[in-house]
PDB file of C-alpha atoms in Angstrom:
ATOM      1  CA  UNK A 645      -7.902  30.936 -26.003  1.00 78.00           C
ATOM      2  CA  UNK A 646      -6.911  34.303 -24.474  1.00 83.00           C
ATOM      3  CA  UNK A 647     -10.132  34.299 -22.478  1.00 85.00           C
ATOM      4  CA  UNK A 648      -9.254  30.912 -20.996  1.00 87.00           C
ATOM      5  CA  UNK A 649      -5.786  32.184 -20.120  1.00 89.00           C
ATOM      6  CA  UNK A 650      -7.369  35.089 -18.249  1.00 90.00           C
ATOM      7  CA  UNK A 651      -9.571  32.707 -16.252  1.00 88.00           C
ATOM      8  CA  UNK A 652      -6.484  30.627 -15.420  1.00 84.00           C
ATOM      9  CA  UNK A 653      -4.852  33.675 -13.830  1.00 87.00           C
ATOM     10  CA  UNK A 654      -7.138  33.316 -10.834  1.00 85.00           C
ATOM     11  CA  UNK A 655      -5.866  30.926  -8.172  1.00 74.00           C
ATOM     12  CA  UNK A 656      -7.597  28.921  -5.443  1.00 63.00           C
ATOM     13  CA  UNK A 657      -7.214  31.800  -2.999  1.00 63.00           C
ATOM     14  CA  UNK A 658     -10.211  33.466  -4.609  1.00 64.00           C
ATOM     15  CA  UNK A 659      -8.555  36.879  -4.799  1.00 82.00           C
ATOM     16  CA  UNK A 660      -9.502  39.680  -7.162  1.00 91.00           C
ATOM     17  CA  UNK A 661      -7.337  40.842 -10.076  1.00 90.00           C
ATOM     18  CA  UNK A 662      -7.281  44.136 -11.909  1.00 90.00           C
ATOM     19  CA  UNK A 663      -6.556  44.824 -15.581  1.00 88.00           C
ATOM     20  CA  UNK A 664      -2.955  45.791 -14.869  1.00 91.00           C
ATOM     21  CA  UNK A 665      -2.134  42.585 -12.985  1.00 91.00           C
ATOM     22  CA  UNK A 666      -3.787  40.343 -15.591  1.00 91.00           C
ATOM     23  CA  UNK A 667      -1.954  42.203 -18.355  1.00 92.00           C
ATOM     24  CA  UNK A 668       1.349  41.738 -16.508  1.00 92.00           C
ATOM     25  CA  UNK A 669       0.826  38.023 -15.948  1.00 91.00           C
ATOM     26  CA  UNK A 670      -0.095  37.356 -19.568  1.00 90.00           C
ATOM     27  CA  UNK A 671       2.179  39.934 -21.216  1.00 91.00           C
ATOM     28  CA  UNK A 672      -0.812  41.521 -22.926  1.00 89.00           C
ATOM     29  CA  UNK A 673      -1.758  45.164 -23.400  1.00 91.00           C
ATOM     30  CA  UNK A 674      -4.225  46.632 -20.927  1.00 90.00           C
ATOM     31  CA  UNK A 675      -6.749  47.539 -23.681  1.00 92.00           C
ATOM     32  CA  UNK A 676      -6.690  43.909 -24.864  1.00 93.00           C
ATOM     33  CA  UNK A 677      -7.245  42.635 -21.332  1.00 91.00           C
ATOM     34  CA  UNK A 678     -10.030  45.158 -20.790  1.00 92.00           C
ATOM     35  CA  UNK A 679     -11.807  44.011 -23.950  1.00 93.00           C
ATOM     36  CA  UNK A 680     -11.461  40.302 -23.094  1.00 93.00           C
ATOM     37  CA  UNK A 681     -12.583  40.802 -19.501  1.00 92.00           C
ATOM     38  CA  UNK A 682     -15.622  42.747 -20.667  1.00 93.00           C
ATOM     39  CA  UNK A 683     -16.596  39.782 -22.835  1.00 94.00           C
ATOM     40  CA  UNK A 684     -16.063  37.341 -19.949  1.00 93.00           C
ATOM     41  CA  UNK A 685     -18.243  39.495 -17.693  1.00 94.00           C
ATOM     42  CA  UNK A 686     -20.950  39.542 -20.360  1.00 93.00           C
ATOM     43  CA  UNK A 687     -20.769  35.733 -20.595  1.00 92.00           C
ATOM     44  CA  UNK A 688     -21.061  35.458 -16.817  1.00 92.00           C
ATOM     45  CA  UNK A 689     -17.628  33.915 -16.189  1.00 90.00           C
ATOM     46  CA  UNK A 690     -16.162  36.992 -14.486  1.00 93.00           C
ATOM     47  CA  UNK A 691     -17.748  39.562 -12.189  1.00 94.00           C
ATOM     48  CA  UNK A 692     -16.632  42.907 -10.803  1.00 92.00           C
ATOM     49  CA  UNK A 693     -16.379  43.371  -7.055  1.00 90.00           C
ATOM     50  CA  UNK A 694     -17.176  46.543  -5.109  1.00 87.00           C
ATOM     51  CA  UNK A 695     -13.711  47.941  -5.895  1.00 88.00           C
ATOM     52  CA  UNK A 696     -14.015  47.333  -9.636  1.00 88.00           C
ATOM     53  CA  UNK A 697     -11.573  44.409  -9.736  1.00 91.00           C
ATOM     54  CA  UNK A 698     -12.409  41.116 -11.428  1.00 93.00           C
ATOM     55  CA  UNK A 699     -13.342  37.879  -9.692  1.00 92.00           C
ATOM     56  CA  UNK A 700     -14.400  34.490 -11.012  1.00 90.00           C
ATOM     57  CA  UNK A 701     -18.185  34.212 -11.259  1.00 91.00           C
ATOM     58  CA  UNK A 702     -20.311  31.263 -10.044  1.00 89.00           C
ATOM     59  CA  UNK A 703     -21.500  30.530 -13.600  1.00 89.00           C
ATOM     60  CA  UNK A 704     -18.117  28.890 -14.197  1.00 87.00           C
ATOM     61  CA  UNK A 705     -19.334  26.004 -12.039  1.00 83.00           C
ATOM     62  CA  UNK A 706     -21.930  25.229 -14.700  1.00 86.00           C
ATOM     63  CA  UNK A 707     -19.081  24.202 -17.000  1.00 85.00           C
ATOM     64  CA  UNK A 708     -18.159  21.465 -14.506  1.00 82.00           C
ATOM     65  CA  UNK A 709     -21.559  19.813 -14.542  1.00 83.00           C
ATOM     66  CA  UNK A 710     -21.375  18.100 -17.967  1.00 88.00           C
ATOM     67  CA  UNK A 711     -17.935  16.739 -17.079  1.00 88.00           C
ATOM     68  CA  UNK A 712     -18.943  15.407 -13.667  1.00 88.00           C
ATOM     69  CA  UNK A 713     -22.270  14.030 -14.874  1.00 88.00           C
ATOM     70  CA  UNK A 714     -20.330  11.874 -17.350  1.00 88.00           C
ATOM     71  CA  UNK A 715     -18.613  10.214 -14.354  1.00 91.00           C
ATOM     72  CA  UNK A 716     -21.500   8.574 -12.448  1.00 90.00           C
ATOM     73  CA  UNK A 717     -19.106   5.848 -11.283  1.00 91.00           C
ATOM     74  CA  UNK A 718     -17.416   8.307  -8.916  1.00 92.00           C
ATOM     75  CA  UNK A 719     -20.415   7.984  -6.600  1.00 90.00           C
ATOM     76  CA  UNK A 720     -19.833   4.218  -6.398  1.00 90.00           C
ATOM     77  CA  UNK A 721     -16.350   4.850  -5.032  1.00 93.00           C
ATOM     78  CA  UNK A 722     -17.560   7.297  -2.364  1.00 93.00           C
ATOM     79  CA  UNK A 723     -18.531   4.723   0.339  1.00 94.00           C
ATOM     80  CA  UNK A 724     -15.072   3.060   0.463  1.00 94.00           C
ATOM     81  CA  UNK A 725     -13.490   6.515   0.306  1.00 94.00           C
ATOM     82  CA  UNK A 726     -15.442   7.550   3.401  1.00 94.00           C
ATOM     83  CA  UNK A 727     -14.357   4.372   5.170  1.00 94.00           C
ATOM     84  CA  UNK A 728     -10.702   5.012   4.304  1.00 94.00           C
ATOM     85  CA  UNK A 729     -10.900   8.664   5.386  1.00 91.00           C
ATOM     86  CA  UNK A 730     -12.425   7.643   8.727  1.00 91.00           C
ATOM     87  CA  UNK A 731      -9.882   4.870   9.231  1.00 90.00           C
ATOM     88  CA  UNK A 732      -6.864   7.165   8.806  1.00 88.00           C
ATOM     89  CA  UNK A 733      -8.606  10.219  10.339  1.00 87.00           C
ATOM     90  CA  UNK A 734      -7.658  12.101   7.219  1.00 88.00           C
ATOM     91  CA  UNK A 735      -8.925  12.808   3.745  1.00 91.00           C
ATOM     92  CA  UNK A 736      -9.568  10.569   0.726  1.00 94.00           C
ATOM     93  CA  UNK A 737      -9.488  11.898  -2.837  1.00 94.00           C
ATOM     94  CA  UNK A 738     -10.373  10.429  -6.206  1.00 96.00           C
ATOM     95  CA  UNK A 739      -8.394  11.903  -9.090  1.00 96.00           C
ATOM     96  CA  UNK A 740      -8.117  11.640 -12.863  1.00 96.00           C
ATOM     97  CA  UNK A 741      -5.271  12.541 -15.193  1.00 97.00           C
ATOM     98  CA  UNK A 742      -5.669  15.683 -17.299  1.00 95.00           C
ATOM     99  CA  UNK A 743      -2.709  17.034 -19.237  1.00 94.00           C
ATOM    100  CA  UNK A 744       0.252  17.500 -16.903  1.00 95.00           C
ATOM    101  CA  UNK A 745      -1.965  17.478 -13.794  1.00 95.00           C
ATOM    102  CA  UNK A 746      -4.390  15.427 -11.776  1.00 96.00           C
ATOM    103  CA  UNK A 747      -7.878  16.751 -11.068  1.00 95.00           C
ATOM    104  CA  UNK A 748      -9.887  15.861  -7.955  1.00 94.00           C
ATOM    105  CA  UNK A 749     -13.342  14.602  -8.937  1.00 94.00           C
ATOM    106  CA  UNK A 750     -14.483  13.302  -5.538  1.00 94.00           C
ATOM    107  CA  UNK A 751     -13.372  13.833  -1.942  1.00 92.00           C
ATOM    108  CA  UNK A 752     -14.321  12.479   1.480  1.00 92.00           C
ATOM    109  CA  UNK A 753     -13.402  13.440   5.027  1.00 85.00           C
ATOM    110  CA  UNK A 754     -12.547  16.821   6.515  1.00 70.00           C
ATOM    111  CA  UNK A 755     -11.252  16.335  10.066  1.00 63.00           C
ATOM    112  CA  UNK A 756     -10.813  19.327  12.408  1.00 62.00           C
ATOM    113  CA  UNK A 757      -7.512  21.132  12.072  1.00 64.00           C
ATOM    114  CA  UNK A 758      -6.963  19.842   8.552  1.00 66.00           C
ATOM    115  CA  UNK A 759      -4.204  21.932   6.890  1.00 64.00           C
ATOM    116  CA  UNK A 760      -5.438  21.391   3.338  1.00 69.00           C
ATOM    117  CA  UNK A 761      -8.919  20.244   2.295  1.00 71.00           C
ATOM    118  CA  UNK A 762      -9.068  19.151  -1.357  1.00 78.00           C
ATOM    119  CA  UNK A 763     -12.207  19.932  -3.294  1.00 84.00           C
ATOM    120  CA  UNK A 764     -13.699  18.863  -6.617  1.00 88.00           C
ATOM    121  CA  UNK A 765     -11.902  20.576  -9.478  1.00 88.00           C
ATOM    122  CA  UNK A 766      -8.651  21.177  -7.626  1.00 89.00           C
ATOM    123  CA  UNK A 767      -5.545  20.259  -9.591  1.00 90.00           C
ATOM    124  CA  UNK A 768      -2.044  19.120  -8.668  1.00 93.00           C
ATOM    125  CA  UNK A 769       1.202  17.982 -10.347  1.00 96.00           C
ATOM    126  CA  UNK A 770       1.617  14.517 -11.814  1.00 97.00           C
ATOM    127  CA  UNK A 771       5.384  14.455 -11.323  1.00 96.00           C
ATOM    128  CA  UNK A 772       5.589  15.234  -7.582  1.00 96.00           C
ATOM    129  CA  UNK A 773       2.533  13.827  -5.834  1.00 97.00           C
ATOM    130  CA  UNK A 774       1.355  10.385  -4.731  1.00 97.00           C
ATOM    131  CA  UNK A 775      -1.866  10.712  -6.733  1.00 97.00           C
ATOM    132  CA  UNK A 776       0.075  11.818  -9.806  1.00 98.00           C
ATOM    133  CA  UNK A 777       2.541   8.937  -9.525  1.00 98.00           C
ATOM    134  CA  UNK A 778      -0.289   6.419  -9.205  1.00 98.00           C
ATOM    135  CA  UNK A 779      -1.898   7.835 -12.346  1.00 98.00           C
ATOM    136  CA  UNK A 780       1.385   7.725 -14.273  1.00 98.00           C
ATOM    137  CA  UNK A 781       1.778   4.066 -13.327  1.00 97.00           C
ATOM    138  CA  UNK A 782      -1.314   3.290 -15.425  1.00 97.00           C
ATOM    139  CA  UNK A 783       0.432   4.379 -18.625  1.00 96.00           C
ATOM    140  CA  UNK A 784       2.677   2.137 -20.678  1.00 93.00           C
ATOM    141  CA  UNK A 785       4.709   2.055 -23.865  1.00 94.00           C
ATOM    142  CA  UNK A 786       4.464   5.011 -26.239  1.00 96.00           C
ATOM    143  CA  UNK A 787       1.766   6.635 -24.110  1.00 96.00           C
ATOM    144  CA  UNK A 788       4.041   6.629 -21.065  1.00 96.00           C
ATOM    145  CA  UNK A 789       6.934   8.002 -23.123  1.00 96.00           C
ATOM    146  CA  UNK A 790       4.782  10.804 -24.529  1.00 97.00           C
ATOM    147  CA  UNK A 791       3.482  11.811 -21.097  1.00 97.00           C
ATOM    148  CA  UNK A 792       6.936  11.897 -19.486  1.00 96.00           C
ATOM    149  CA  UNK A 793       8.258  13.890 -22.449  1.00 97.00           C
ATOM    150  CA  UNK A 794       5.419  16.383 -21.895  1.00 97.00           C
ATOM    151  CA  UNK A 795       6.252  16.688 -18.194  1.00 97.00           C
ATOM    152  CA  UNK A 796       9.953  17.103 -18.956  1.00 96.00           C
ATOM    153  CA  UNK A 797       9.169  19.879 -21.441  1.00 96.00           C
ATOM    154  CA  UNK A 798       6.701  21.762 -19.228  1.00 95.00           C
ATOM    155  CA  UNK A 799       8.550  21.364 -15.916  1.00 96.00           C
ATOM    156  CA  UNK A 800      12.234  20.766 -16.764  1.00 96.00           C
ATOM    157  CA  UNK A 801      13.757  21.702 -13.394  1.00 96.00           C
ATOM    158  CA  UNK A 802      11.132  20.005 -11.209  1.00 95.00           C
ATOM    159  CA  UNK A 803      11.088  16.966 -13.461  1.00 95.00           C
ATOM    160  CA  UNK A 804      14.833  16.508 -12.990  1.00 96.00           C
ATOM    161  CA  UNK A 805      14.595  16.940  -9.198  1.00 96.00           C
ATOM    162  CA  UNK A 806      11.715  14.477  -8.773  1.00 97.00           C
ATOM    163  CA  UNK A 807      12.545  11.974 -11.541  1.00 95.00           C
ATOM    164  CA  UNK A 808      14.160   9.430  -9.213  1.00 96.00           C
ATOM    165  CA  UNK A 809      11.308   9.598  -6.684  1.00 96.00           C
ATOM    166  CA  UNK A 810       8.747   9.430  -9.476  1.00 97.00           C
ATOM    167  CA  UNK A 811      10.458   6.413 -11.000  1.00 97.00           C
ATOM    168  CA  UNK A 812      10.521   4.572  -7.676  1.00 97.00           C
ATOM    169  CA  UNK A 813       6.880   5.438  -6.917  1.00 97.00           C
ATOM    170  CA  UNK A 814       5.691   4.240 -10.325  1.00 97.00           C
ATOM    171  CA  UNK A 815       7.607   0.981  -9.898  1.00 97.00           C
ATOM    172  CA  UNK A 816       6.089   0.505  -6.453  1.00 97.00           C
ATOM    173  CA  UNK A 817       2.560   1.088  -7.726  1.00 97.00           C
ATOM    174  CA  UNK A 818       3.163  -1.595 -10.317  1.00 96.00           C
ATOM    175  CA  UNK A 819       4.648  -4.085  -7.845  1.00 96.00           C
ATOM    176  CA  UNK A 820       2.849  -3.343  -4.553  1.00 96.00           C
ATOM    177  CA  UNK A 821      -0.245  -1.478  -5.734  1.00 96.00           C
ATOM    178  CA  UNK A 822       0.493   1.796  -3.906  1.00 97.00           C
ATOM    179  CA  UNK A 823       3.055   4.565  -3.350  1.00 97.00           C
ATOM    180  CA  UNK A 824       3.702   7.156  -0.618  1.00 96.00           C
ATOM    181  CA  UNK A 825       4.650  10.829  -0.850  1.00 96.00           C
ATOM    182  CA  UNK A 826       6.197  12.617   2.136  1.00 95.00           C
ATOM    183  CA  UNK A 827       5.337  16.248   1.492  1.00 93.00           C
ATOM    184  CA  UNK A 828       6.417  16.302  -2.159  1.00 95.00           C
ATOM    185  CA  UNK A 829       3.370  18.305  -3.247  1.00 93.00           C
ATOM    186  CA  UNK A 830       2.046  19.795  -0.013  1.00 90.00           C
ATOM    187  CA  UNK A 831       4.897  20.006   2.540  1.00 92.00           C
ATOM    188  CA  UNK A 832       2.450  19.677   5.442  1.00 90.00           C
ATOM    189  CA  UNK A 833       0.840  16.454   4.149  1.00 90.00           C
ATOM    190  CA  UNK A 834       1.826  12.811   3.786  1.00 93.00           C
ATOM    191  CA  UNK A 835      -0.200  10.854   1.246  1.00 94.00           C
ATOM    192  CA  UNK A 836      -0.527   7.315  -0.048  1.00 96.00           C
ATOM    193  CA  UNK A 837      -2.140   6.542  -3.381  1.00 97.00           C
ATOM    194  CA  UNK A 838      -3.253   3.528  -5.397  1.00 97.00           C
ATOM    195  CA  UNK A 839      -4.073   3.269  -9.128  1.00 97.00           C
ATOM    196  CA  UNK A 840      -7.610   2.136  -9.898  1.00 96.00           C
ATOM    197  CA  UNK A 841      -7.410   1.780 -13.686  1.00 95.00           C
ATOM    198  CA  UNK A 842      -9.095   3.249 -16.756  1.00 94.00           C
ATOM    199  CA  UNK A 843     -12.731   3.967 -17.431  1.00 92.00           C
ATOM    200  CA  UNK A 844     -14.518   2.869 -20.599  1.00 89.00           C
ATOM    201  CA  UNK A 845     -13.898   6.299 -22.119  1.00 89.00           C
ATOM    202  CA  UNK A 846     -10.165   6.198 -21.349  1.00 91.00           C
ATOM    203  CA  UNK A 847      -9.752   8.236 -18.147  1.00 94.00           C
ATOM    204  CA  UNK A 848      -6.929   7.178 -15.814  1.00 96.00           C
ATOM    205  CA  UNK A 849      -8.205   7.112 -12.211  1.00 97.00           C
ATOM    206  CA  UNK A 850      -6.408   6.816  -8.865  1.00 97.00           C
ATOM    207  CA  UNK A 851      -7.332   7.040  -5.179  1.00 97.00           C
ATOM    208  CA  UNK A 852      -5.312   8.745  -2.424  1.00 96.00           C
ATOM    209  CA  UNK A 853      -5.461   9.225   1.351  1.00 94.00           C
ATOM    210  CA  UNK A 854      -3.592  11.938   3.245  1.00 92.00           C
ATOM    211  CA  UNK A 855      -2.999  13.052   6.817  1.00 89.00           C
ATOM    212  CA  UNK A 856      -1.196  16.081   8.292  1.00 88.00           C
ATOM    213  CA  UNK A 857       2.536  15.530   8.403  1.00 86.00           C
ATOM    214  CA  UNK A 858       2.825  16.344  12.104  1.00 84.00           C
ATOM    215  CA  UNK A 859       0.940  13.151  12.976  1.00 81.00           C
ATOM    216  CA  UNK A 860       2.068  10.953  10.103  1.00 80.00           C
ATOM    217  CA  UNK A 861       4.004   7.802  11.045  1.00 83.00           C
ATOM    218  CA  UNK A 862       6.022   6.334   8.181  1.00 79.00           C
ATOM    219  CA  UNK A 863       5.518   2.754   9.292  1.00 88.00           C
ATOM    220  CA  UNK A 864       1.747   3.249   9.240  1.00 91.00           C
ATOM    221  CA  UNK A 865       1.802   4.400   5.620  1.00 92.00           C
ATOM    222  CA  UNK A 866       4.244   1.738   4.489  1.00 93.00           C
ATOM    223  CA  UNK A 867       2.808  -1.321   6.228  1.00 93.00           C
ATOM    224  CA  UNK A 868      -0.820  -0.456   6.995  1.00 93.00           C
ATOM    225  CA  UNK A 869      -2.512   2.344   5.036  1.00 94.00           C
ATOM    226  CA  UNK A 870      -0.697   1.663   1.754  1.00 95.00           C
ATOM    227  CA  UNK A 871      -1.599  -2.044   1.627  1.00 96.00           C
ATOM    228  CA  UNK A 872      -5.171  -1.252   2.725  1.00 95.00           C
ATOM    229  CA  UNK A 873      -5.464   1.217  -0.157  1.00 96.00           C
ATOM    230  CA  UNK A 874      -4.221  -1.418  -2.593  1.00 96.00           C
ATOM    231  CA  UNK A 875      -6.775  -3.908  -1.221  1.00 95.00           C
ATOM    232  CA  UNK A 876      -9.542  -1.311  -1.545  1.00 94.00           C
ATOM    233  CA  UNK A 877      -8.530  -0.702  -5.160  1.00 94.00           C
ATOM    234  CA  UNK A 878      -8.763  -4.418  -5.916  1.00 93.00           C
ATOM    235  CA  UNK A 879     -12.267  -4.524  -4.408  1.00 93.00           C
ATOM    236  CA  UNK A 880     -13.352  -1.428  -6.353  1.00 92.00           C
ATOM    237  CA  UNK A 881     -12.095  -2.948  -9.611  1.00 90.00           C
ATOM    238  CA  UNK A 882     -14.407  -5.927  -9.069  1.00 88.00           C
ATOM    239  CA  UNK A 883     -17.287  -3.553  -9.853  1.00 82.00           C
ATOM    240  CA  UNK A 884     -16.142  -3.637 -13.464  1.00 82.00           C
ATOM    241  CA  UNK A 885     -15.971   0.149 -13.803  1.00 83.00           C
ATOM    242  CA  UNK A 886     -12.211   0.257 -14.253  1.00 87.00           C
ATOM    243  CA  UNK A 887     -10.036  -1.667 -16.678  1.00 78.00           C
ATOM    244  CA  UNK A 888      -6.525  -2.775 -15.864  1.00 68.00           C
ATOM    245  CA  UNK A 889      -3.631  -0.582 -16.942  1.00 61.00           C
ATOM    246  CA  UNK A 890       0.100  -1.012 -16.642  1.00 59.00           C
ATOM    247  CA  UNK A 891      -0.096  -0.836 -12.851  1.00 55.00           C
ATOM    248  CA  UNK A 892      -2.562  -3.672 -12.532  1.00 49.00           C
ATOM    249  CA  UNK A 893      -0.562  -5.725 -15.018  1.00 48.00           C
ATOM    250  CA  UNK A 894       2.598  -5.068 -12.966  1.00 43.00           C
ATOM    251  CA  UNK A 895       4.410  -4.067 -16.162  1.00 39.00           C
ATOM    252  CA  UNK A 896       5.305  -0.954 -18.114  1.00 40.00           C
ATOM    253  CA  UNK A 897       8.190   1.430 -18.500  1.00 42.00           C
ATOM    254  CA  UNK A 898       9.847   3.772 -16.029  1.00 44.00           C
ATOM    255  CA  UNK A 899      11.227   7.275 -16.369  1.00 47.00           C
ATOM    256  CA  UNK A 900      14.745   5.954 -16.578  1.00 40.00           C
ATOM    257  CA  UNK A 901      13.870   3.761 -19.550  1.00 41.00           C
ATOM    258  CA  UNK A 902      11.869   6.475 -21.274  1.00 44.00           C
ATOM    259  CA  UNK A 903      14.447   9.248 -21.091  1.00 42.00           C
TER     260      UNK A 903
END
């Protein structure tokens, strides 16, 4: 477990960390960190750079392969994702729920000047993002209550700030099939998302499209892109890969009723 916590210290910036910084972040002794890092280097999950600091090693990517190979259906969604990304001149992302986050498992589109290009494996918050709200809308009953209780416990201040927006977005996913986020996760992005459903093995899956905020027009997201996303989700569900959840049934509980 401590080894995993060390790996989680490294962010998407790809920077190096020394023993002292890792020890500070995890409130561990430097000898303990040194011992754990030595083991991680031996296993191939960390490497030392030319200055002796630690960096994540490429072998970590091998851990992703068994997970991604168990999701062959994500390739079936790629063609409509490419069409959506081209249509909005932005980016399309397929995400699944994992703990208190969403995880990107497929992406399409990378227009010039893009302020933030999502990649496979990138994570984001469930409680303040369009993709996260769409995923939450797939939960219902005790499962929804348990997930919102988890988010409230892990992110008490943010949960309180975003609860009203989250509630409204979940309700909209269940009634209209999509929701929109105006910079709630990434301030320089506007995103719309639609819930797809659940896979046979229980994963909640949603699809999102985003464009830079400086060229985002609210009316376009509300009356054009959002409905198109919902229509695309309906077409994707016809493949039989995804099963209806609370969103597709237009039912389920909201944050207000689960608090």
